[in-house]
Amino acid sequence: MRGLRRAVVAVAIGGVIAGLVRLRGTDATPPQQGGWRELEGQDLT
Amino acid sequence: MTSPAGRGRVAVVGAGIVGARTVRELLGPGADGAPTNDGVVLVSRREDRLRELAPVYGSHVATVRADGLPALPDDVGVVVVAREQGAQLAVAEAAVRAGRQVVSVGDDPEDVEALLSLAGAARDAGVALVAGVAMAPGLSCVLARHAATQLDSVDEIHVARDGVAGPACARQRLRALRGGAVDWRDGAYVRRPGFSGRELCWFPDPVGARDCYRASLADPYLLVPAFPGVSRVTARLAASRRDRALAPLPVLLPPPAEGGPGALRVEVRGDLAGARETIVHGVFDRPGIVASALAAVVATDVVAGLAPGASGLAAVTDTVPLLAELARRGVRVARFHGGS
């Protein structure tokens, strides 16, 4: 019985950790220079 | 099957978001103000959908209800296949065997592979079949080719997409994220699990940064044959943390009637004058609008100029007129300039 309880707790803790890892996003610094410029004029002739 | 323009009418098979918008694009005039085709035939399985759309288009569009393979009028020269995943091949094959040019807007990798296998039949019939004419694949292939024309050689192509067109596209996106992805690496396709390989990709504003993951996408199958010698080709889909957490669970809510704004980013790396160069192009727009504008332009301006056979849009050698026509229709491509 004790072993079963330990297994359930281990699975629950593992699930929480997996969930946190899965939900974790990415933090990153945006490009510090430059930007998007539409193709127009000479780009399209 | 000929007309004064030599092209005949255009049939659009499928009346979903992309099919209906493609018809609207086909009805608009070309850059010179003249009609781009001799008329449009819209085919759908759904009687109610045809009844809904017929008054919108008026007498310019003939409607045909057909469950399976449609019996098209003899003067149809180009068939745009806009049916859902799994229903593209039969229509495309029948059109090729009838001697008609084919433009397929499907983005499912199995569909794209099957369509490319019709290359021999298309060559025998003397027609071109263009597979994967959507935002990605589709415009992604055009942008990869456009970047390649500015480089001496290309060795890496990386595509990322955000957003969906209609309900069928939303279902396909979920299948893609849950499925097995394929990367091209050093001369071989490498299978990877979906939702792996997270990468933060910067799309044109206002989308900005999105986490993107490997997914079952068709871009590598269309890009690799078009760029001999390329060493890496990858394709990713943007997804949220919620998408990732809920991916294993069944979807209880139906997809929206039309997806919101999306974006595309195509990064091409190669050599220019002996130095490494990276060119990044992007688009911000609704995927349904991009796909329909591209399908209409390819059907009226591009497909007739392609060599007989089956290919993607990376086979287009002169990308500038195509991008200019898309810009005229409101689909504006941007290039990232500056630092990293």
PDB file of N, CA and C in Angstrom, chain B residues 76-125:
ATOM      1  N   VAL B  76     -13.003  24.705 -70.052  1.00  0.00           N
ATOM      2  CA  VAL B  76     -12.185  24.934 -68.849  1.00  0.00           C
ATOM      3  C   VAL B  76     -10.744  24.540 -69.146  1.00  0.00           C
ATOM      4  N   GLY B  77      -9.836  25.508 -68.989  1.00  0.00           N
ATOM      5  CA  GLY B  77      -8.430  25.236 -69.283  1.00  0.00           C
ATOM      6  C   GLY B  77      -7.575  25.019 -68.045  1.00  0.00           C
ATOM      7  N   VAL B  78      -7.997  25.605 -66.921  1.00  0.00           N
ATOM      8  CA  VAL B  78      -7.229  25.511 -65.677  1.00  0.00           C
ATOM      9  C   VAL B  78      -8.176  25.101 -64.552  1.00  0.00           C
ATOM     10  N   VAL B  79      -7.736  24.160 -63.729  1.00  0.00           N
ATOM     11  CA  VAL B  79      -8.539  23.714 -62.581  1.00  0.00           C
ATOM     12  C   VAL B  79      -7.788  24.061 -61.298  1.00  0.00           C
ATOM     13  N   VAL B  80      -8.425  24.857 -60.444  1.00  0.00           N
ATOM     14  CA  VAL B  80      -7.876  25.146 -59.111  1.00  0.00           C
ATOM     15  C   VAL B  80      -8.549  24.182 -58.134  1.00  0.00           C
ATOM     16  N   VAL B  81      -7.749  23.300 -57.532  1.00  0.00           N
ATOM     17  CA  VAL B  81      -8.308  22.297 -56.617  1.00  0.00           C
ATOM     18  C   VAL B  81      -8.224  22.838 -55.189  1.00  0.00           C
ATOM     19  N   ALA B  82      -9.372  23.158 -54.631  1.00  0.00           N
ATOM     20  CA  ALA B  82      -9.414  23.768 -53.289  1.00  0.00           C
ATOM     21  C   ALA B  82     -10.224  22.901 -52.328  1.00  0.00           C
ATOM     22  N   ARG B  83     -10.211  21.610 -52.578  1.00  0.00           N
ATOM     23  CA  ARG B  83     -10.910  20.715 -51.651  1.00  0.00           C
ATOM     24  C   ARG B  83     -10.030  20.404 -50.444  1.00  0.00           C
ATOM     25  N   GLU B  84     -10.624  19.775 -49.426  1.00  0.00           N
ATOM     26  CA  GLU B  84      -9.901  19.546 -48.179  1.00  0.00           C
ATOM     27  C   GLU B  84      -8.861  18.434 -48.344  1.00  0.00           C
ATOM     28  N   GLN B  85      -8.055  18.247 -47.298  1.00  0.00           N
ATOM     29  CA  GLN B  85      -6.997  17.239 -47.302  1.00  0.00           C
ATOM     30  C   GLN B  85      -7.577  15.858 -47.642  1.00  0.00           C
ATOM     31  N   GLY B  86      -6.904  15.131 -48.496  1.00  0.00           N
ATOM     32  CA  GLY B  86      -7.334  13.790 -48.874  1.00  0.00           C
ATOM     33  C   GLY B  86      -8.271  13.750 -50.075  1.00  0.00           C
ATOM     34  N   ALA B  87      -8.785  14.902 -50.494  1.00  0.00           N
ATOM     35  CA  ALA B  87      -9.729  14.926 -51.614  1.00  0.00           C
ATOM     36  C   ALA B  87      -9.152  15.658 -52.827  1.00  0.00           C
ATOM     37  N   GLN B  88      -7.849  15.893 -52.816  1.00  0.00           N
ATOM     38  CA  GLN B  88      -7.235  16.676 -53.891  1.00  0.00           C
ATOM     39  C   GLN B  88      -6.815  15.810 -55.079  1.00  0.00           C
ATOM     40  N   LEU B  89      -6.248  14.639 -54.764  1.00  0.00           N
ATOM     41  CA  LEU B  89      -5.573  13.850 -55.786  1.00  0.00           C
ATOM     42  C   LEU B  89      -6.502  13.430 -56.919  1.00  0.00           C
ATOM     43  N   ALA B  90      -7.695  12.918 -56.568  1.00  0.00           N
ATOM     44  CA  ALA B  90      -8.595  12.403 -57.609  1.00  0.00           C
ATOM     45  C   ALA B  90      -8.995  13.504 -58.587  1.00  0.00           C
ATOM     46  N   VAL B  91      -9.293  14.681 -58.060  1.00  0.00           N
ATOM     47  CA  VAL B  91      -9.694  15.798 -58.933  1.00  0.00           C
ATOM     48  C   VAL B  91      -8.517  16.228 -59.809  1.00  0.00           C
ATOM     49  N   ALA B  92      -7.342  16.333 -59.192  1.00  0.00           N
ATOM     50  CA  ALA B  92      -6.156  16.757 -59.946  1.00  0.00           C
ATOM     51  C   ALA B  92      -5.819  15.743 -61.040  1.00  0.00           C
ATOM     52  N   GLU B  93      -5.877  14.474 -60.706  1.00  0.00           N
ATOM     53  CA  GLU B  93      -5.540  13.432 -61.682  1.00  0.00           C
ATOM     54  C   GLU B  93      -6.503  13.454 -62.863  1.00  0.00           C
ATOM     55  N   ALA B  94      -7.799  13.607 -62.566  1.00  0.00           N
ATOM     56  CA  ALA B  94      -8.793  13.670 -63.652  1.00  0.00           C
ATOM     57  C   ALA B  94      -8.553  14.886 -64.534  1.00  0.00           C
ATOM     58  N   ALA B  95      -8.203  16.006 -63.910  1.00  0.00           N
ATOM     59  CA  ALA B  95      -7.966  17.222 -64.694  1.00  0.00           C
ATOM     60  C   ALA B  95      -6.739  17.066 -65.591  1.00  0.00           C
ATOM     61  N   VAL B  96      -5.675  16.483 -65.038  1.00  0.00           N
ATOM     62  CA  VAL B  96      -4.459  16.271 -65.839  1.00  0.00           C
ATOM     63  C   VAL B  96      -4.764  15.372 -67.034  1.00  0.00           C
ATOM     64  N   ARG B  97      -5.464  14.285 -66.780  1.00  0.00           N
ATOM     65  CA  ARG B  97      -5.761  13.334 -67.874  1.00  0.00           C
ATOM     66  C   ARG B  97      -6.681  13.957 -68.918  1.00  0.00           C
ATOM     67  N   ALA B  98      -7.443  14.990 -68.500  1.00  0.00           N
ATOM     68  CA  ALA B  98      -8.301  15.694 -69.468  1.00  0.00           C
ATOM     69  C   ALA B  98      -7.539  16.813 -70.179  1.00  0.00           C
ATOM     70  N   GLY B  99      -6.233  16.952 -69.862  1.00  0.00           N
ATOM     71  CA  GLY B  99      -5.420  17.959 -70.554  1.00  0.00           C
ATOM     72  C   GLY B  99      -5.569  19.357 -70.004  1.00  0.00           C
ATOM     73  N   ARG B 100      -5.889  19.458 -68.724  1.00  0.00           N
ATOM     74  CA  ARG B 100      -6.061  20.786 -68.121  1.00  0.00           C
ATOM     75  C   ARG B 100      -4.904  21.076 -67.158  1.00  0.00           C
ATOM     76  N   GLN B 101      -4.503  22.337 -67.099  1.00  0.00           N
ATOM     77  CA  GLN B 101      -3.508  22.755 -66.116  1.00  0.00           C
ATOM     78  C   GLN B 101      -4.144  22.658 -64.727  1.00  0.00           C
ATOM     79  N   VAL B 102      -3.332  22.371 -63.710  1.00  0.00           N
ATOM     80  CA  VAL B 102      -3.873  22.179 -62.362  1.00  0.00           C
ATOM     81  C   VAL B 102      -3.106  23.035 -61.361  1.00  0.00           C
ATOM     82  N   VAL B 103      -3.863  23.697 -60.484  1.00  0.00           N
ATOM     83  CA  VAL B 103      -3.286  24.452 -59.366  1.00  0.00           C
ATOM     84  C   VAL B 103      -3.922  23.898 -58.096  1.00  0.00           C
ATOM     85  N   SER B 104      -3.125  23.297 -57.233  1.00  0.00           N
ATOM     86  CA  SER B 104      -3.657  22.690 -56.014  1.00  0.00           C
ATOM     87  C   SER B 104      -3.283  23.531 -54.803  1.00  0.00           C
ATOM     88  N   VAL B 105      -4.294  23.896 -54.002  1.00  0.00           N
ATOM     89  CA  VAL B 105      -4.012  24.752 -52.846  1.00  0.00           C
ATOM     90  C   VAL B 105      -3.795  23.935 -51.573  1.00  0.00           C
ATOM     91  N   GLY B 106      -3.756  22.619 -51.677  1.00  0.00           N
ATOM     92  CA  GLY B 106      -3.597  21.782 -50.491  1.00  0.00           C
ATOM     93  C   GLY B 106      -2.214  21.909 -49.881  1.00  0.00           C
ATOM     94  N   ASP B 107      -2.145  21.797 -48.552  1.00  0.00           N
ATOM     95  CA  ASP B 107      -0.845  21.895 -47.884  1.00  0.00           C
ATOM     96  C   ASP B 107      -0.498  20.633 -47.100  1.00  0.00           C
ATOM     97  N   ASP B 108      -1.261  19.560 -47.297  1.00  0.00           N
ATOM     98  CA  ASP B 108      -0.967  18.314 -46.592  1.00  0.00           C
ATOM     99  C   ASP B 108       0.220  17.612 -47.268  1.00  0.00           C
ATOM    100  N   PRO B 109       1.223  17.198 -46.507  1.00  0.00           N
ATOM    101  CA  PRO B 109       2.412  16.608 -47.143  1.00  0.00           C
ATOM    102  C   PRO B 109       2.130  15.341 -47.941  1.00  0.00           C
ATOM    103  N   GLU B 110       1.211  14.507 -47.458  1.00  0.00           N
ATOM    104  CA  GLU B 110       0.901  13.282 -48.226  1.00  0.00           C
ATOM    105  C   GLU B 110       0.221  13.646 -49.537  1.00  0.00           C
ATOM    106  N   ASP B 111      -0.690  14.626 -49.495  1.00  0.00           N
ATOM    107  CA  ASP B 111      -1.340  15.083 -50.727  1.00  0.00           C
ATOM    108  C   ASP B 111      -0.302  15.635 -51.699  1.00  0.00           C
ATOM    109  N   VAL B 112       0.614  16.441 -51.171  1.00  0.00           N
ATOM    110  CA  VAL B 112       1.624  17.067 -52.040  1.00  0.00           C
ATOM    111  C   VAL B 112       2.506  16.000 -52.681  1.00  0.00           C
ATOM    112  N   GLU B 113       2.933  15.022 -51.890  1.00  0.00           N
ATOM    113  CA  GLU B 113       3.751  13.940 -52.459  1.00  0.00           C
ATOM    114  C   GLU B 113       2.992  13.196 -53.552  1.00  0.00           C
ATOM    115  N   ALA B 114       1.697  12.928 -53.287  1.00  0.00           N
ATOM    116  CA  ALA B 114       0.886  12.207 -54.286  1.00  0.00           C
ATOM    117  C   ALA B 114       0.721  13.040 -55.553  1.00  0.00           C
ATOM    118  N   LEU B 115       0.532  14.340 -55.377  1.00  0.00           N
ATOM    119  CA  LEU B 115       0.374  15.208 -56.551  1.00  0.00           C
ATOM    120  C   LEU B 115       1.666  15.271 -57.360  1.00  0.00           C
ATOM    121  N   LEU B 116       2.791  15.338 -56.664  1.00  0.00           N
ATOM    122  CA  LEU B 116       4.076  15.376 -57.387  1.00  0.00           C
ATOM    123  C   LEU B 116       4.314  14.079 -58.161  1.00  0.00           C
ATOM    124  N   SER B 117       3.707  12.977 -57.682  1.00  0.00           N
ATOM    125  CA  SER B 117       3.873  11.699 -58.390  1.00  0.00           C
ATOM    126  C   SER B 117       3.110  11.687 -59.716  1.00  0.00           C
ATOM    127  N   LEU B 118       2.284  12.709 -59.956  1.00  0.00           N
ATOM    128  CA  LEU B 118       1.574  12.804 -61.244  1.00  0.00           C
ATOM    129  C   LEU B 118       2.437  13.492 -62.314  1.00  0.00           C
ATOM    130  N   ALA B 119       3.709  13.714 -62.015  1.00  0.00           N
ATOM    131  CA  ALA B 119       4.574  14.444 -62.951  1.00  0.00           C
ATOM    132  C   ALA B 119       4.602  13.783 -64.322  1.00  0.00           C
ATOM    133  N   GLY B 120       4.726  12.436 -64.339  1.00  0.00           N
ATOM    134  CA  GLY B 120       4.791  11.735 -65.622  1.00  0.00           C
ATOM    135  C   GLY B 120       3.517  11.896 -66.425  1.00  0.00           C
ATOM    136  N   ALA B 121       2.380  11.740 -65.756  1.00  0.00           N
ATOM    137  CA  ALA B 121       1.090  11.893 -66.441  1.00  0.00           C
ATOM    138  C   ALA B 121       0.922  13.316 -66.965  1.00  0.00           C
ATOM    139  N   ALA B 122       1.396  14.297 -66.167  1.00  0.00           N
ATOM    140  CA  ALA B 122       1.278  15.692 -66.599  1.00  0.00           C
ATOM    141  C   ALA B 122       2.155  15.957 -67.819  1.00  0.00           C
ATOM    142  N   ARG B 123       3.372  15.393 -67.790  1.00  0.00           N
ATOM    143  CA  ARG B 123       4.261  15.578 -68.962  1.00  0.00           C
ATOM    144  C   ARG B 123       3.636  14.944 -70.201  1.00  0.00           C
ATOM    145  N   ASP B 124       3.077  13.732 -70.027  1.00  0.00           N
ATOM    146  CA  ASP B 124       2.447  13.056 -71.163  1.00  0.00           C
ATOM    147  C   ASP B 124       1.289  13.878 -71.728  1.00  0.00           C
ATOM    148  N   ALA B 125       0.548  14.534 -70.825  1.00  0.00           N
ATOM    149  CA  ALA B 125      -0.605  15.325 -71.266  1.00  0.00           C
ATOM    150  C   ALA B 125      -0.186  16.719 -71.728  1.00  0.00           C
TER     151      ALA B 125
END
